């Protein structure tokens, strides 16, 4: 699928912006704080109904204004042109429209446009705490599986109740009988989540491994492992394993007043050449792994939807050496419509920049950048 037109009105620093990106790579160049990330943020919001950084809608409205609008025209292979629009107001709830028709259910809007976004914050999936990796799993799997999303909400509720009971048993004593009932519910829902996480990680890992090899070159192998809080096997009986592990930790749970095993304690492991990238990886390796994981998501989405999503790369080339950068954009070039931001075109391979559509972003305005071509480019083109 392809974005044909993006229109922003009073969206963050952009008073009025129209962007008509081309089918391949589109480069958005500009200094710090000029509005580059804002453009990607708007696309992501239209695709997922969530902003990658704003907590509240009002943050997205240009200072001093009452309303903001973002809209896209998307060309899809399966259903032709689709228009998605979000209108934000300081006083009222947001209004979303698909092809001009108001839609109140988020599910009717999400997925009209598919987008995968990479920002520096995604490095935290690799570098940060396990909770960030669980969040990543939850977000990604929820997007492809409404059942998972439902199970996740149920699990949180059960876990909260079970923890409350454990705490009360620890502090005030009492019969532990009702604990078994909560444990059984925890196992039933938790085992389904773990099964889904295991399958997702295997699919993701398969694609990410191939892509990492393309970016980092041969000799570096990436492995992504699902690391549940109890030992499980693909095809094994996860519920039984979960149940017996709960039995084993029962006394400790009663003493500490907290649930010690289950999907809320899961983690993901990223290994390059057999060692943990989180602990031993260089900055460039960690970024390469994060990028490979995002590009693997593009592949998973392509498989599921039947056409490639739009890829949004916010300052993706930073920290990578020249060869990795070249290989990254070689991989991206063949993959899908891409919007990539940078503060300096020299950060991108010259060959890519030459063939890309280029835009300059300045003070919340966007201009086509053909006139930005350097002397060397022009000489190169006429050769
Ligand atoms: N609601 C708002 N109204 C007006 N301006 C805003 C609003 N929210 C953020 N801004 C401003 O928008 C500017 C552009 O931010 P943006 O993150 O898009 O910059 P950027 O070009 O990606 O910069 P960098 O290269 O530093 O990442 C910032 O200066 C920010 O303060
Ligand atoms: Mg930015």
XYZ file of C-alpha atoms and ligand atoms in Angstrom:
415
model
C 0.000 0.000 0.000
C 1.033 3.531 -0.572
C 0.323 6.919 0.901
C -0.599 9.271 -1.912
C -1.184 12.332 0.203
C -0.785 13.409 3.808
C -2.469 16.593 4.973
C -1.891 18.207 8.375
C -3.645 21.279 9.744
C -2.477 22.715 13.070
C -0.956 19.373 13.979
C 1.864 20.121 16.473
C 4.225 22.630 14.829
C 2.707 22.096 11.358
C 0.162 24.832 10.574
C -0.618 23.515 7.110
C 1.364 20.762 5.427
C 0.742 18.672 2.338
C 3.059 15.793 1.541
C 2.690 13.628 -1.547
C 5.281 10.900 -1.138
C 6.506 8.706 -3.963
C 6.265 4.913 -4.025
C 9.827 4.100 -2.932
C 12.067 5.854 -0.456
C 11.173 9.396 0.587
C 13.784 11.384 2.457
C 12.716 14.135 4.852
C 15.667 16.372 5.718
C 15.762 19.143 8.278
C 17.483 20.473 11.366
C 16.459 19.598 14.889
C 12.957 20.578 15.991
C 11.733 21.414 12.471
C 8.866 18.893 12.365
C 10.287 15.705 10.807
C 9.200 13.313 13.554
C 5.852 15.100 13.674
C 5.121 13.978 10.112
C 5.866 10.339 10.943
C 3.876 10.640 14.155
C 0.815 11.784 12.191
C 1.060 8.826 9.804
C 1.415 6.400 12.701
C -1.561 7.964 14.467
C -3.713 7.541 11.361
C -2.628 3.894 11.053
C -2.954 2.781 14.664
C -5.045 5.521 16.356
C -2.173 5.934 18.822
C 0.549 8.538 18.930
C 3.992 7.052 19.571
C 4.814 9.860 21.999
C 1.787 11.954 23.034
C -0.079 10.907 26.155
C -3.083 13.085 25.378
C -4.655 14.294 22.153
C -4.374 17.967 23.168
C -0.592 17.686 22.996
C -1.008 17.211 19.249
C -2.903 20.450 18.664
C -0.780 23.409 17.613
C -0.229 25.773 20.491
C -2.790 28.572 20.458
C -5.210 26.664 18.218
C -8.473 24.924 19.129
C -8.491 22.119 16.552
C -6.102 19.938 14.594
C -6.610 17.599 11.661
C -4.509 14.896 10.078
C -5.610 12.948 7.039
C -4.172 10.541 4.484
C -5.172 9.190 1.122
C -3.919 5.651 0.806
C -3.820 3.510 -2.304
C -4.343 -0.135 -1.411
C -3.948 -3.062 -3.752
C -6.993 -4.835 -2.351
C -9.546 -2.039 -2.114
C -8.280 0.963 -4.057
C -8.239 4.421 -2.496
C -9.018 4.842 1.176
C -9.155 8.132 3.082
C -8.529 8.229 6.829
C -8.933 11.390 8.881
C -8.602 12.296 12.532
C -9.900 15.592 13.934
C -8.766 16.673 17.375
C -10.256 19.310 19.598
C -9.213 20.850 22.914
C -12.678 20.419 24.350
C -14.280 17.416 22.631
C -13.335 13.838 21.922
C -11.505 13.100 18.720
C -13.463 12.234 15.605
C -12.166 9.648 13.148
C -13.446 9.176 9.629
C -12.884 6.569 6.956
C -13.782 7.710 3.435
C -15.587 10.656 4.976
C -17.819 8.479 7.174
C -17.543 8.964 10.911
C -16.365 5.843 12.767
C -16.651 5.604 16.517
C -15.064 2.178 16.904
C -11.274 2.215 16.894
C -11.263 -1.232 15.246
C -12.996 0.246 12.175
C -10.202 2.738 11.692
C -7.083 0.798 12.684
C -5.591 -1.155 9.805
C -7.104 0.925 6.972
C -3.525 2.092 6.696
C -0.773 -0.204 8.000
C 2.462 1.335 9.174
C 5.592 0.179 10.965
C 7.516 2.883 12.796
C 11.112 2.845 13.967
C 12.287 5.548 16.373
C 15.131 5.826 18.865
C 12.628 4.743 21.541
C 12.569 1.291 19.926
C 16.155 0.817 21.005
C 14.735 0.395 24.487
C 13.181 -2.870 23.333
C 16.744 -4.138 23.117
C 18.461 -2.031 25.781
C 15.747 -1.507 28.357
C 13.931 -3.440 31.062
C 11.991 -6.692 30.442
C 8.681 -4.820 30.894
C 9.406 -2.933 27.649
C 9.858 -6.199 25.769
C 6.607 -7.537 27.200
C 4.917 -4.335 26.087
C 6.383 -4.844 22.625
C 5.018 -8.406 22.513
C 1.594 -7.273 23.696
C 1.353 -4.419 21.197
C 2.515 -6.481 18.258
C 0.426 -9.557 18.929
C -2.679 -7.523 19.793
C -2.457 -5.928 16.366
C -2.770 -9.292 14.651
C -4.958 -11.107 17.169
C -8.060 -9.652 18.853
C -8.257 -12.858 20.948
C -4.826 -12.128 22.370
C -5.879 -8.586 23.179
C -8.899 -9.944 25.027
C -6.814 -12.552 26.896
C -4.336 -9.865 27.935
C -7.050 -7.740 29.555
C -8.482 -10.796 31.298
C -5.065 -11.858 32.525
C -4.386 -8.432 34.043
C -7.650 -8.581 35.950
C -7.029 -12.118 37.237
C -3.466 -11.259 38.222
C -4.611 -8.211 40.153
C -7.208 -10.245 42.093
C -4.778 -13.054 42.771
C -2.114 -10.649 44.023
C -4.642 -8.942 46.258
C -5.566 -12.307 47.767
C -1.920 -13.354 48.235
C -1.191 -10.064 49.981
C -4.183 -10.494 52.265
C -3.141 -14.072 53.100
C 0.356 -12.855 53.886
C -0.806 -9.950 56.068
C -3.894 -11.397 57.723
C -3.683 -15.169 57.217
C -6.759 -17.233 56.330
C -7.712 -20.178 54.175
C -5.777 -20.498 50.928
C -8.609 -22.378 49.207
C -9.799 -19.557 46.968
C -6.223 -19.192 45.792
C -6.572 -22.419 43.815
C -9.549 -21.054 41.916
C -7.585 -17.930 40.942
C -4.564 -20.060 40.034
C -6.686 -22.141 37.664
C -7.959 -19.011 35.895
C -4.437 -17.600 35.726
C -3.230 -20.843 34.126
C -6.085 -21.038 31.612
C -5.624 -17.503 30.262
C -1.855 -17.279 30.828
C -1.101 -20.495 28.938
C -2.947 -19.209 25.875
C -0.933 -15.997 25.982
C 2.340 -17.866 26.299
C 1.491 -20.119 23.393
C 0.804 -17.072 21.216
C 3.972 -15.307 22.360
C 6.048 -18.381 21.575
C 4.618 -18.698 18.057
C 4.977 -14.953 17.401
C 8.595 -14.899 18.584
C 9.477 -17.822 16.331
C 7.939 -16.111 13.271
C 9.518 -12.775 14.113
C 12.890 -14.385 14.832
C 12.941 -16.201 11.498
C 12.501 -12.979 9.505
C 14.727 -10.893 11.772
C 17.554 -13.417 11.421
C 17.543 -13.173 7.633
C 17.295 -9.366 7.696
C 20.044 -9.015 10.297
C 22.319 -11.071 8.073
C 21.567 -8.672 5.213
C 22.355 -5.609 7.325
C 25.307 -6.829 9.399
C 26.859 -9.108 6.796
C 27.517 -12.802 7.170
C 29.362 -14.076 10.211
C 26.929 -12.417 12.626
C 23.906 -14.502 13.483
C 20.900 -13.049 15.321
C 18.677 -15.255 17.438
C 15.535 -14.073 19.154
C 14.292 -16.274 21.989
C 11.119 -16.259 23.958
C 12.130 -16.441 27.629
C 9.092 -17.400 29.695
C 9.235 -17.442 33.480
C 8.812 -21.217 33.447
C 10.265 -23.860 31.152
C 7.991 -24.679 28.198
C 8.355 -26.436 24.871
C 6.786 -25.780 21.476
C 3.934 -28.252 21.139
C 4.179 -29.141 24.854
C 1.421 -28.791 27.430
C 1.994 -25.232 28.611
C -0.958 -25.246 31.025
C 0.366 -28.298 32.923
C 3.858 -26.821 33.102
C 2.401 -23.534 34.396
C 0.244 -25.349 36.973
C 3.094 -27.405 38.397
C 5.405 -24.389 38.537
C 2.767 -22.529 40.554
C 2.663 -25.485 42.953
C 6.441 -25.307 43.368
C 6.464 -21.612 44.227
C 3.302 -21.671 46.350
C 5.036 -21.193 49.717
C 7.219 -18.424 48.377
C 4.187 -16.676 46.848
C 2.349 -16.870 50.172
C 5.380 -15.491 51.987
C 5.891 -12.624 49.553
C 2.259 -11.910 48.734
C 2.777 -11.742 44.991
C 2.381 -13.930 41.869
C 5.845 -15.101 40.872
C 5.350 -16.946 37.579
C 3.350 -16.261 34.426
C 3.400 -14.111 31.293
C 3.799 -10.972 33.424
C 7.329 -12.188 34.168
C 8.273 -13.132 30.581
C 11.166 -11.727 28.639
C 12.681 -11.839 25.171
C 16.332 -12.600 24.521
C 18.304 -11.127 21.616
C 21.563 -12.896 20.923
C 24.203 -12.109 18.352
C 26.911 -14.707 17.859
C 25.480 -16.483 20.864
C 25.826 -13.626 23.368
C 23.184 -11.337 24.823
C 23.098 -8.111 22.781
C 21.570 -6.209 25.678
C 24.640 -6.832 27.828
C 27.454 -7.255 25.319
C 26.242 -5.601 22.111
C 27.817 -2.443 20.722
C 25.547 0.547 20.033
C 25.584 -0.223 16.308
C 24.794 -3.891 16.924
C 21.907 -3.004 19.196
C 20.524 -0.594 16.628
C 20.947 -3.197 13.866
C 19.012 -5.704 15.959
C 16.225 -3.202 16.694
C 15.978 -2.309 13.002
C 15.952 -5.972 11.943
C 13.149 -6.601 14.415
C 11.120 -3.736 12.936
C 11.759 -4.883 9.378
C 10.716 -8.379 10.434
C 7.451 -6.814 11.572
C 7.009 -5.403 8.074
C 7.303 -8.947 6.720
C 4.843 -10.358 9.253
C 2.370 -7.621 8.370
C 2.845 -8.240 4.673
C 2.074 -11.930 5.220
C -1.008 -11.170 7.244
C -2.472 -8.293 5.225
C -1.357 -9.445 1.788
C 0.404 -6.181 0.987
C 3.317 -4.305 2.500
C 2.754 -1.621 5.149
C 4.314 1.826 4.969
C 7.663 1.987 6.749
C 8.547 5.026 8.856
C 12.193 5.358 9.817
C 12.992 8.174 12.212
C 16.688 8.906 12.060
C 17.456 5.233 11.434
C 20.941 5.672 10.003
C 22.500 7.088 13.179
C 25.114 4.929 14.928
C 25.503 2.631 11.929
C 28.719 2.456 9.972
C 28.650 3.203 6.260
C 28.448 -0.412 5.134
C 25.592 -1.273 7.458
C 23.776 1.874 6.417
C 24.141 0.949 2.761
C 22.922 -2.583 3.388
C 20.026 -1.321 5.501
C 18.751 0.934 2.741
C 19.332 -1.751 0.116
C 17.017 -3.965 2.148
C 14.478 -1.167 2.671
C 14.487 -0.106 -0.970
C 12.966 -3.365 -2.088
C 10.537 -3.613 0.762
C 7.859 -0.929 0.702
C 7.032 2.762 0.585
C 9.313 4.360 3.151
C 9.510 7.761 4.820
C 12.924 8.320 6.334
C 14.003 11.369 8.314
C 17.513 12.705 8.815
C 19.199 15.932 9.821
C 21.767 15.611 7.054
C 21.554 13.799 3.725
C 25.183 12.811 4.118
C 23.910 10.349 6.732
C 22.271 8.321 3.953
C 23.951 6.429 1.108
C 24.390 8.781 -1.882
C 22.878 6.237 -4.247
C 19.707 6.075 -2.156
C 19.383 9.843 -1.869
C 19.796 10.230 -5.623
C 16.908 7.903 -6.353
C 14.650 9.046 -3.548
C 12.008 11.751 -3.447
C 13.431 14.446 -1.216
C 11.785 16.988 0.995
C 13.079 19.724 3.210
C 11.316 20.220 6.516
C 11.689 23.663 8.048
C 9.725 25.335 10.824
C 6.786 23.005 10.346
C 6.719 23.421 6.566
C 7.646 20.919 3.877
C 9.057 21.674 0.426
C 9.954 19.314 -2.431
C 13.694 19.093 -2.437
C 14.780 18.699 -6.056
C 16.415 22.083 -5.760
C 18.343 20.714 -2.806
C 20.527 18.612 -5.074
C 24.187 19.176 -4.526
C 26.532 19.954 -7.344
C 27.986 16.422 -7.143
C 24.530 14.901 -7.532
C 23.803 16.863 -10.675
C 27.133 15.951 -12.205
C 26.481 12.294 -11.257
C 23.035 12.321 -12.850
C 24.217 13.744 -16.132
C 27.068 11.350 -16.463
N 1.425 21.089 20.135
C 2.469 21.715 19.589
N 2.302 22.933 18.992
C 3.344 23.559 18.427
N 4.601 23.066 18.396
C 4.824 21.872 18.962
C 3.776 21.139 19.583
N 4.277 19.978 20.061
C 5.584 20.002 19.760
N 5.915 21.138 19.115
C 7.235 21.543 18.595
O 7.426 20.969 17.339
C 8.808 21.017 17.024
C 9.144 19.904 16.063
O 9.267 18.670 16.709
P 9.750 17.347 15.959
O 9.893 16.337 16.996
O 8.877 17.048 14.804
O 11.180 17.784 15.399
P 12.237 16.997 14.510
O 12.356 17.724 13.219
O 11.914 15.572 14.460
O 13.587 17.249 15.319
P 14.822 16.276 15.750
O 15.774 16.256 14.599
O 15.407 17.000 16.907
O 14.277 14.950 16.094
C 9.519 21.020 18.361
O 10.246 22.202 18.506
C 8.393 21.013 19.390
O 8.663 21.827 20.498
Mg 12.787 13.906 15.416
